[in-house]
PDB file of C-alpha atoms and ligand atoms in Angstrom:
ATOM      1  CA  MET X   1       0.000   0.000   0.000  1.00 81.00           C
ATOM      2  CA  ALA X   2       1.362   3.436  -0.985  1.00 88.00           C
ATOM      3  CA  GLU X   3       2.742   5.657   1.740  1.00 94.00           C
ATOM      4  CA  LYS X   4       0.053   8.032   2.987  1.00 98.00           C
ATOM      5  CA  SER X   5       0.352  11.816   3.077  1.00 98.00           C
ATOM      6  CA  ILE X   6      -0.491  13.267   6.485  1.00 98.00           C
ATOM      7  CA  VAL X   7      -0.999  16.927   7.410  1.00 98.00           C
ATOM      8  CA  VAL X   8      -0.918  17.733  11.150  1.00 99.00           C
ATOM      9  CA  LEU X   9      -2.637  20.819  12.590  1.00 98.00           C
ATOM     10  CA  ILE X  10      -1.351  22.235  15.884  1.00 98.00           C
ATOM     11  CA  SER X  11      -1.592  25.318  18.069  1.00 98.00           C
ATOM     12  CA  GLY X  12       0.887  24.524  20.824  1.00 98.00           C
ATOM     13  CA  SER X  13       3.462  22.155  22.238  1.00 98.00           C
ATOM     14  CA  GLY X  14       2.909  19.394  19.707  1.00 98.00           C
ATOM     15  CA  SER X  15       3.852  16.453  21.914  1.00 98.00           C
ATOM     16  CA  ASN X  16       1.318  14.328  20.018  1.00 98.00           C
ATOM     17  CA  LEU X  17       2.896  15.522  16.771  1.00 98.00           C
ATOM     18  CA  GLN X  18       6.239  14.351  18.190  1.00 98.00           C
ATOM     19  CA  ALA X  19       4.805  10.927  19.043  1.00 98.00           C
ATOM     20  CA  ILE X  20       3.629  10.586  15.429  1.00 98.00           C
ATOM     21  CA  ILE X  21       6.981  11.780  14.042  1.00 98.00           C
ATOM     22  CA  ASP X  22       8.734   9.183  16.232  1.00 98.00           C
ATOM     23  CA  ALA X  23       6.362   6.430  15.104  1.00 98.00           C
ATOM     24  CA  ILE X  24       7.052   7.264  11.456  1.00 98.00           C
ATOM     25  CA  GLU X  25      10.794   7.255  12.066  1.00 98.00           C
ATOM     26  CA  SER X  26      10.595   3.869  13.820  1.00 98.00           C
ATOM     27  CA  GLY X  27       8.652   2.405  10.888  1.00 97.00           C
ATOM     28  CA  GLN X  28       5.409   1.887  12.863  1.00 98.00           C
ATOM     29  CA  ILE X  29       3.456   4.230  10.575  1.00 98.00           C
ATOM     30  CA  ASN X  30       3.549   3.775   6.811  1.00 97.00           C
ATOM     31  CA  GLY X  31       3.174   7.450   6.011  1.00 98.00           C
ATOM     32  CA  ARG X  32       4.907  10.789   5.911  1.00 98.00           C
ATOM     33  CA  ILE X  33       3.964  14.131   7.403  1.00 98.00           C
ATOM     34  CA  SER X  34       3.793  16.386   4.340  1.00 98.00           C
ATOM     35  CA  ALA X  35       3.274  19.541   6.384  1.00 98.00           C
ATOM     36  CA  VAL X  36       2.554  20.851   9.864  1.00 98.00           C
ATOM     37  CA  LEU X  37       0.143  23.781   9.983  1.00 98.00           C
ATOM     38  CA  SER X  38      -0.132  26.065  13.006  1.00 98.00           C
ATOM     39  CA  ASN X  39      -2.410  29.026  13.605  1.00 98.00           C
ATOM     40  CA  LYS X  40       0.231  30.359  16.000  1.00 98.00           C
ATOM     41  CA  ALA X  41       3.679  31.408  14.810  1.00 98.00           C
ATOM     42  CA  ASP X  42       5.267  30.663  18.208  1.00 98.00           C
ATOM     43  CA  ALA X  43       3.879  27.140  18.636  1.00 98.00           C
ATOM     44  CA  PHE X  44       6.664  24.872  19.911  1.00 98.00           C
ATOM     45  CA  GLY X  45       5.390  22.125  17.628  1.00 98.00           C
ATOM     46  CA  LEU X  46       6.757  24.121  14.661  1.00 98.00           C
ATOM     47  CA  GLU X  47      10.263  23.631  16.066  1.00 98.00           C
ATOM     48  CA  ARG X  48       9.629  19.908  16.325  1.00 98.00           C
ATOM     49  CA  ALA X  49       8.558  19.912  12.662  1.00 98.00           C
ATOM     50  CA  ALA X  50      11.648  21.898  11.627  1.00 98.00           C
ATOM     51  CA  LYS X  51      13.917  19.476  13.480  1.00 98.00           C
ATOM     52  CA  ALA X  52      12.294  16.564  11.652  1.00 98.00           C
ATOM     53  CA  GLY X  53      12.643  18.326   8.281  1.00 98.00           C
ATOM     54  CA  ILE X  54       8.891  18.738   7.816  1.00 98.00           C
ATOM     55  CA  PRO X  55       7.569  21.819   5.950  1.00 98.00           C
ATOM     56  CA  GLN X  56       5.783  24.259   8.244  1.00 98.00           C
ATOM     57  CA  ILE X  57       2.812  26.460   7.435  1.00 98.00           C
ATOM     58  CA  VAL X  58       1.649  29.308   9.656  1.00 98.00           C
ATOM     59  CA  ILE X  59      -1.779  30.782   9.016  1.00 98.00           C
ATOM     60  CA  SER X  60      -2.979  33.102  11.749  1.00 98.00           C
ATOM     61  CA  HIS X  61      -6.733  33.159  12.289  1.00 97.00           C
ATOM     62  CA  LYS X  62      -6.282  36.809  13.284  1.00 97.00           C
ATOM     63  CA  ASP X  63      -5.526  37.719   9.674  1.00 98.00           C
ATOM     64  CA  PHE X  64      -9.009  36.741   8.515  1.00 98.00           C
ATOM     65  CA  ALA X  65     -12.384  38.414   8.869  1.00 97.00           C
ATOM     66  CA  ASP X  66     -14.254  35.247   9.817  1.00 98.00           C
ATOM     67  CA  ARG X  67     -13.953  31.484  10.296  1.00 97.00           C
ATOM     68  CA  GLU X  68     -14.994  30.752   6.695  1.00 98.00           C
ATOM     69  CA  ALA X  69     -12.162  32.850   5.275  1.00 98.00           C
ATOM     70  CA  PHE X  70      -9.604  31.337   7.689  1.00 98.00           C
ATOM     71  CA  ASP X  71     -10.728  27.774   6.980  1.00 98.00           C
ATOM     72  CA  GLY X  72     -10.746  28.470   3.240  1.00 98.00           C
ATOM     73  CA  ALA X  73      -7.119  29.627   3.408  1.00 98.00           C
ATOM     74  CA  MET X  74      -6.207  26.511   5.389  1.00 98.00           C
ATOM     75  CA  ILE X  75      -7.889  24.208   2.836  1.00 98.00           C
ATOM     76  CA  GLU X  76      -5.982  25.890   0.033  1.00 98.00           C
ATOM     77  CA  ALA X  77      -2.640  25.423   1.815  1.00 98.00           C
ATOM     78  CA  ILE X  78      -3.371  21.888   3.057  1.00 98.00           C
ATOM     79  CA  ASP X  79      -4.619  20.565  -0.284  1.00 98.00           C
ATOM     80  CA  GLN X  80      -1.350  21.422  -1.972  1.00 98.00           C
ATOM     81  CA  HIS X  81      -0.018  18.434  -0.026  1.00 98.00           C
ATOM     82  CA  GLN X  82      -2.764  16.087  -1.277  1.00 98.00           C
ATOM     83  CA  PRO X  83      -3.383  14.686   2.183  1.00 98.00           C
ATOM     84  CA  ASP X  84      -4.864  11.259   2.816  1.00 98.00           C
ATOM     85  CA  LEU X  85      -5.245  12.116   6.487  1.00 98.00           C
ATOM     86  CA  ILE X  86      -5.586  15.295   8.552  1.00 98.00           C
ATOM     87  CA  VAL X  87      -4.494  14.983  12.189  1.00 98.00           C
ATOM     88  CA  LEU X  88      -5.716  17.576  14.683  1.00 98.00           C
ATOM     89  CA  ALA X  89      -3.140  17.544  17.482  1.00 98.00           C
ATOM     90  CA  GLY X  90      -3.983  20.258  19.959  1.00 97.00           C
ATOM     91  CA  PHE X  91      -5.413  22.556  17.280  1.00 97.00           C
ATOM     92  CA  MET X  92      -7.390  25.090  19.291  1.00 95.00           C
ATOM     93  CA  ARG X  93      -9.783  26.548  16.710  1.00 96.00           C
ATOM     94  CA  ILE X  94     -13.342  25.476  16.039  1.00 94.00           C
ATOM     95  CA  LEU X  95     -13.650  24.340  12.431  1.00 97.00           C
ATOM     96  CA  THR X  96     -16.456  25.329  10.076  1.00 97.00           C
ATOM     97  CA  PRO X  97     -18.881  22.688   8.748  1.00 97.00           C
ATOM     98  CA  GLY X  98     -17.451  23.294   5.259  1.00 97.00           C
ATOM     99  CA  PHE X  99     -13.916  22.462   6.421  1.00 98.00           C
ATOM    100  CA  VAL X 100     -15.076  19.367   8.279  1.00 97.00           C
ATOM    101  CA  ARG X 101     -17.111  18.111   5.314  1.00 96.00           C
ATOM    102  CA  HIS X 102     -14.147  18.651   2.998  1.00 98.00           C
ATOM    103  CA  TYR X 103     -12.071  16.188   5.053  1.00 98.00           C
ATOM    104  CA  GLN X 104     -14.921  13.885   6.111  1.00 95.00           C
ATOM    105  CA  GLY X 105     -13.685  10.352   6.798  1.00 97.00           C
ATOM    106  CA  ARG X 106     -10.035  11.415   6.770  1.00 98.00           C
ATOM    107  CA  MET X 107      -9.640  13.695   9.769  1.00 98.00           C
ATOM    108  CA  PHE X 108      -8.779  12.632  13.332  1.00 98.00           C
ATOM    109  CA  ASN X 109      -8.882  14.513  16.605  1.00 98.00           C
ATOM    110  CA  ILE X 110      -7.625  13.457  20.027  1.00 98.00           C
ATOM    111  CA  HIS X 111      -9.530  14.417  23.131  1.00 97.00           C
ATOM    112  CA  PRO X 112      -8.449  14.007  26.772  1.00 98.00           C
ATOM    113  CA  SER X 113     -11.497  12.129  28.083  1.00 98.00           C
ATOM    114  CA  LEU X 114     -13.427   8.933  27.590  1.00 98.00           C
ATOM    115  CA  LEU X 115     -15.818  10.416  25.039  1.00 98.00           C
ATOM    116  CA  PRO X 116     -18.774  10.890  24.927  1.00 97.00           C
ATOM    117  CA  LYS X 117     -18.023  11.999  28.507  1.00 98.00           C
ATOM    118  CA  TYR X 118     -16.580  15.498  28.997  1.00 98.00           C
ATOM    119  CA  LYS X 119     -16.573  17.133  25.627  1.00 96.00           C
ATOM    120  CA  GLY X 120     -14.885  20.542  25.714  1.00 95.00           C
ATOM    121  CA  LEU X 121     -12.359  21.809  28.263  1.00 95.00           C
ATOM    122  CA  ASN X 122     -11.187  20.988  31.828  1.00 97.00           C
ATOM    123  CA  THR X 123     -11.822  17.299  31.335  1.00 98.00           C
ATOM    124  CA  HIS X 124      -9.474  16.111  34.113  1.00 98.00           C
ATOM    125  CA  GLN X 125     -11.025  18.319  36.768  1.00 98.00           C
ATOM    126  CA  ARG X 126     -14.509  17.303  35.674  1.00 98.00           C
ATOM    127  CA  ALA X 127     -13.664  13.583  35.896  1.00 98.00           C
ATOM    128  CA  LEU X 128     -12.256  14.102  39.407  1.00 98.00           C
ATOM    129  CA  GLU X 129     -15.238  16.124  40.587  1.00 97.00           C
ATOM    130  CA  ALA X 130     -17.605  13.454  39.285  1.00 98.00           C
ATOM    131  CA  GLY X 131     -15.716  10.839  41.335  1.00 97.00           C
ATOM    132  CA  ASP X 132     -15.049   8.713  38.243  1.00 98.00           C
ATOM    133  CA  SER X 133     -12.973   5.584  38.780  1.00 98.00           C
ATOM    134  CA  GLN X 134     -11.768   5.740  35.165  1.00 98.00           C
ATOM    135  CA  HIS X 135     -10.613   8.516  32.873  1.00 98.00           C
ATOM    136  CA  GLY X 136      -8.613   8.444  29.645  1.00 98.00           C
ATOM    137  CA  CYS X 137      -8.362   9.699  26.091  1.00 98.00           C
ATOM    138  CA  THR X 138      -9.991   9.097  22.739  1.00 98.00           C
ATOM    139  CA  VAL X 139      -9.076   9.397  19.070  1.00 98.00           C
ATOM    140  CA  HIS X 140     -12.171  10.074  16.973  1.00 98.00           C
ATOM    141  CA  PHE X 141     -13.076  10.910  13.408  1.00 98.00           C
ATOM    142  CA  VAL X 142     -14.103  14.543  13.142  1.00 97.00           C
ATOM    143  CA  THR X 143     -17.659  15.452  12.239  1.00 94.00           C
ATOM    144  CA  GLU X 144     -19.544  18.720  12.477  1.00 92.00           C
ATOM    145  CA  GLU X 145     -20.385  18.113  16.150  1.00 89.00           C
ATOM    146  CA  LEU X 146     -17.520  19.369  18.371  1.00 86.00           C
ATOM    147  CA  ASP X 147     -15.788  16.370  20.039  1.00 90.00           C
ATOM    148  CA  GLY X 148     -18.774  14.350  18.821  1.00 92.00           C
ATOM    149  CA  GLY X 149     -17.550  12.270  15.863  1.00 95.00           C
ATOM    150  CA  PRO X 150     -17.449   8.454  15.907  1.00 97.00           C
ATOM    151  CA  LEU X 151     -14.803   6.977  18.179  1.00 98.00           C
ATOM    152  CA  ALA X 152     -11.816   5.135  16.726  1.00 98.00           C
ATOM    153  CA  VAL X 153      -9.437   4.277  19.598  1.00 98.00           C
ATOM    154  CA  GLN X 154      -9.993   4.835  23.293  1.00 98.00           C
ATOM    155  CA  ALA X 155      -7.648   4.251  26.235  1.00 98.00           C
ATOM    156  CA  PRO X 156      -9.100   4.055  29.740  1.00 98.00           C
ATOM    157  CA  ILE X 157      -6.806   4.599  32.734  1.00 97.00           C
ATOM    158  CA  PRO X 158      -7.661   4.242  36.432  1.00 97.00           C
ATOM    159  CA  VAL X 159      -8.159   7.360  38.548  1.00 98.00           C
ATOM    160  CA  LEU X 160      -5.875   6.917  41.585  1.00 97.00           C
ATOM    161  CA  PRO X 161      -6.831   7.965  45.134  1.00 95.00           C
ATOM    162  CA  ASN X 162      -4.349  10.871  45.267  1.00 95.00           C
ATOM    163  CA  ASP X 163      -4.820  12.081  41.707  1.00 97.00           C
ATOM    164  CA  THR X 164      -5.029  15.796  41.018  1.00 98.00           C
ATOM    165  CA  ALA X 165      -6.075  17.350  37.708  1.00 98.00           C
ATOM    166  CA  ASP X 166      -2.342  17.762  36.950  1.00 98.00           C
ATOM    167  CA  SER X 167      -1.308  14.195  37.715  1.00 98.00           C
ATOM    168  CA  LEU X 168      -4.260  12.858  35.740  1.00 98.00           C
ATOM    169  CA  GLN X 169      -3.422  15.114  32.828  1.00 97.00           C
ATOM    170  CA  GLN X 170       0.158  13.821  32.744  1.00 97.00           C
ATOM    171  CA  ARG X 171      -0.915  10.169  32.691  1.00 97.00           C
ATOM    172  CA  VAL X 172      -3.588  10.852  30.074  1.00 98.00           C
ATOM    173  CA  HIS X 173      -1.015  12.656  27.934  1.00 97.00           C
ATOM    174  CA  GLN X 174       1.274   9.595  28.050  1.00 97.00           C
ATOM    175  CA  CYS X 175      -1.656   7.509  26.852  1.00 97.00           C
ATOM    176  CA  GLU X 176      -2.354   9.955  24.038  1.00 98.00           C
ATOM    177  CA  HIS X 177       1.186   9.410  22.806  1.00 98.00           C
ATOM    178  CA  LYS X 178       0.406   5.714  22.407  1.00 98.00           C
ATOM    179  CA  ILE X 179      -3.065   5.753  20.891  1.00 98.00           C
ATOM    180  CA  TYR X 180      -2.588   8.622  18.426  1.00 98.00           C
ATOM    181  CA  PRO X 181       0.284   6.884  16.595  1.00 98.00           C
ATOM    182  CA  LEU X 182      -1.705   3.635  16.764  1.00 98.00           C
ATOM    183  CA  ALA X 183      -4.793   5.201  15.153  1.00 98.00           C
ATOM    184  CA  VAL X 184      -2.647   6.823  12.446  1.00 98.00           C
ATOM    185  CA  GLU X 185      -0.868   3.508  11.837  1.00 98.00           C
ATOM    186  CA  LEU X 186      -4.156   1.633  11.431  1.00 98.00           C
ATOM    187  CA  PHE X 187      -5.564   4.320   9.126  1.00 98.00           C
ATOM    188  CA  CYS X 188      -2.443   4.410   6.955  1.00 98.00           C
ATOM    189  CA  ASN X 189      -2.523   0.609   6.606  1.00 97.00           C
ATOM    190  CA  GLY X 190      -6.130   0.817   5.426  1.00 97.00           C
ATOM    191  CA  ARG X 191      -7.319  -1.124   8.476  1.00 98.00           C
ATOM    192  CA  LEU X 192      -9.279   1.693  10.135  1.00 98.00           C
ATOM    193  CA  ALA X 193     -11.893   3.646   8.205  1.00 98.00           C
ATOM    194  CA  HIS X 194     -14.994   5.762   8.684  1.00 96.00           C
ATOM    195  CA  THR X 195     -17.550   4.961   6.046  1.00 88.00           C
ATOM    196  CA  SER X 196     -21.334   5.408   5.975  1.00 80.00           C
ATOM    197  CA  GLY X 197     -21.431   6.706   9.522  1.00 83.00           C
ATOM    198  CA  GLN X 198     -19.595   3.759  11.042  1.00 93.00           C
ATOM    199  CA  VAL X 199     -16.032   3.036  12.077  1.00 97.00           C
ATOM    200  CA  GLN X 200     -14.578  -0.171  10.675  1.00 97.00           C
ATOM    201  CA  LEU X 201     -11.469  -1.965  11.901  1.00 98.00           C
ATOM    202  CA  ASP X 202     -10.351  -4.835   9.672  1.00 97.00           C
ATOM    203  CA  ASN X 203     -13.803  -4.708   8.013  1.00 95.00           C
ATOM    204  CA  ASN X 204     -15.619  -5.201  11.325  1.00 96.00           C
ATOM    205  CA  THR X 205     -17.822  -2.418  12.685  1.00 97.00           C
ATOM    206  CA  LEU X 206     -16.399  -1.124  15.964  1.00 98.00           C
ATOM    207  CA  PRO X 207     -18.686  -0.630  18.982  1.00 97.00           C
ATOM    208  CA  PRO X 208     -19.596   2.994  19.840  1.00 96.00           C
ATOM    209  CA  GLU X 209     -16.676   3.230  22.310  1.00 96.00           C
ATOM    210  CA  GLY X 210     -14.183   2.378  19.532  1.00 97.00           C
ATOM    211  CA  TYR X 211     -11.224   0.017  19.803  1.00 98.00           C
ATOM    212  CA  GLN X 212     -10.286  -0.240  23.479  1.00 97.00           C
ATOM    213  CA  PHE X 213      -6.562   0.118  24.058  1.00 97.00           C
ATOM    214  CA  THR X 214      -5.373  -1.433  27.287  1.00 91.00           C
ATOM    215  CA  GLN X 215      -1.902  -1.221  28.756  1.00 76.00           C
ATOM    216  CA  GLU X 216      -0.154  -4.436  29.685  1.00 61.00           C
TER     217      GLU X 216
HETATM  218  C1  GRF B 301      -3.843  17.176  24.202  1.00 65.18           C
HETATM  219  O1  GRF B 301      -4.165  17.104  25.564  1.00 65.18           O
HETATM  220  C2  GRF B 301      -5.018  16.763  23.376  1.00 65.18           C
HETATM  221  O2  GRF B 301      -5.822  15.820  23.990  1.00 65.18           O
HETATM  222  C3  GRF B 301      -5.772  18.050  23.186  1.00 65.18           C
HETATM  223  O3  GRF B 301      -4.767  19.021  23.075  1.00 65.18           O
HETATM  224  C4  GRF B 301      -3.592  18.600  23.752  1.00 65.18           C
HETATM  225  C5  GRF B 301      -2.443  18.700  22.784  1.00 65.18           C
HETATM  226  O4  GRF B 301      -1.214  18.479  23.407  1.00 65.18           O
HETATM  227  N1  GRF B 301      -6.643  17.946  22.037  1.00 65.18           N
HETATM  228  P1  GRF B 301       0.119  18.514  22.548  1.00 65.18           P
HETATM  229  O5  GRF B 301       0.214  19.862  21.869  1.00 65.18           O
HETATM  230  O6  GRF B 301       0.066  17.396  21.547  1.00 65.18           O
HETATM  231  O7  GRF B 301       1.223  18.323  23.539  1.00 65.18           O
END
């Protein structure tokens, strides 16, 4: 199967971007990152891209009158790389329905909760306040509903008695760095797909919670 072209969108640190770069370099992922796009010129993830020899694109949302114009400029820049997959990795802008539809079935996001629980922000604090015994992270296909697309890979972790929002966040982040490369690997091998509203892994429809990743 031909190597897939991946474009990664970031706004910040890009530690998930780094995990994907590392997984490509180790041969886990049969793909290449054709470009990293950031809406912030000072995002640390751009330095990670530069170090890995990946072309960087900066498009500031502040230079555009509205979301449609910003998203249109992003589509124009992204499509020059003929991407098979768009990876949202800490990209902190809400996308327009037109942008989402354009990449339907080939755009992932990662979210720091066991979706559908805790869409939006402050997920670790919310899980603690609810007294949950489990928390985690989820890779999902992006649809027009924010954090609401069908789930691809999910990793539950236990909430420990002394956990704080910070300690939980750190352990969830470590999990993200495992399941994001895994989801990208499976997509690039043609094993994971979102077609007709369902997520398929090896031609079997996944349950609503997606493929459950468990640590040994
Ligand atoms: C992660 O916590 C991810 O779940 C959320 O944004 C954060 C990105 O972190 N969508 P990083 O920039 O990859 O380090």
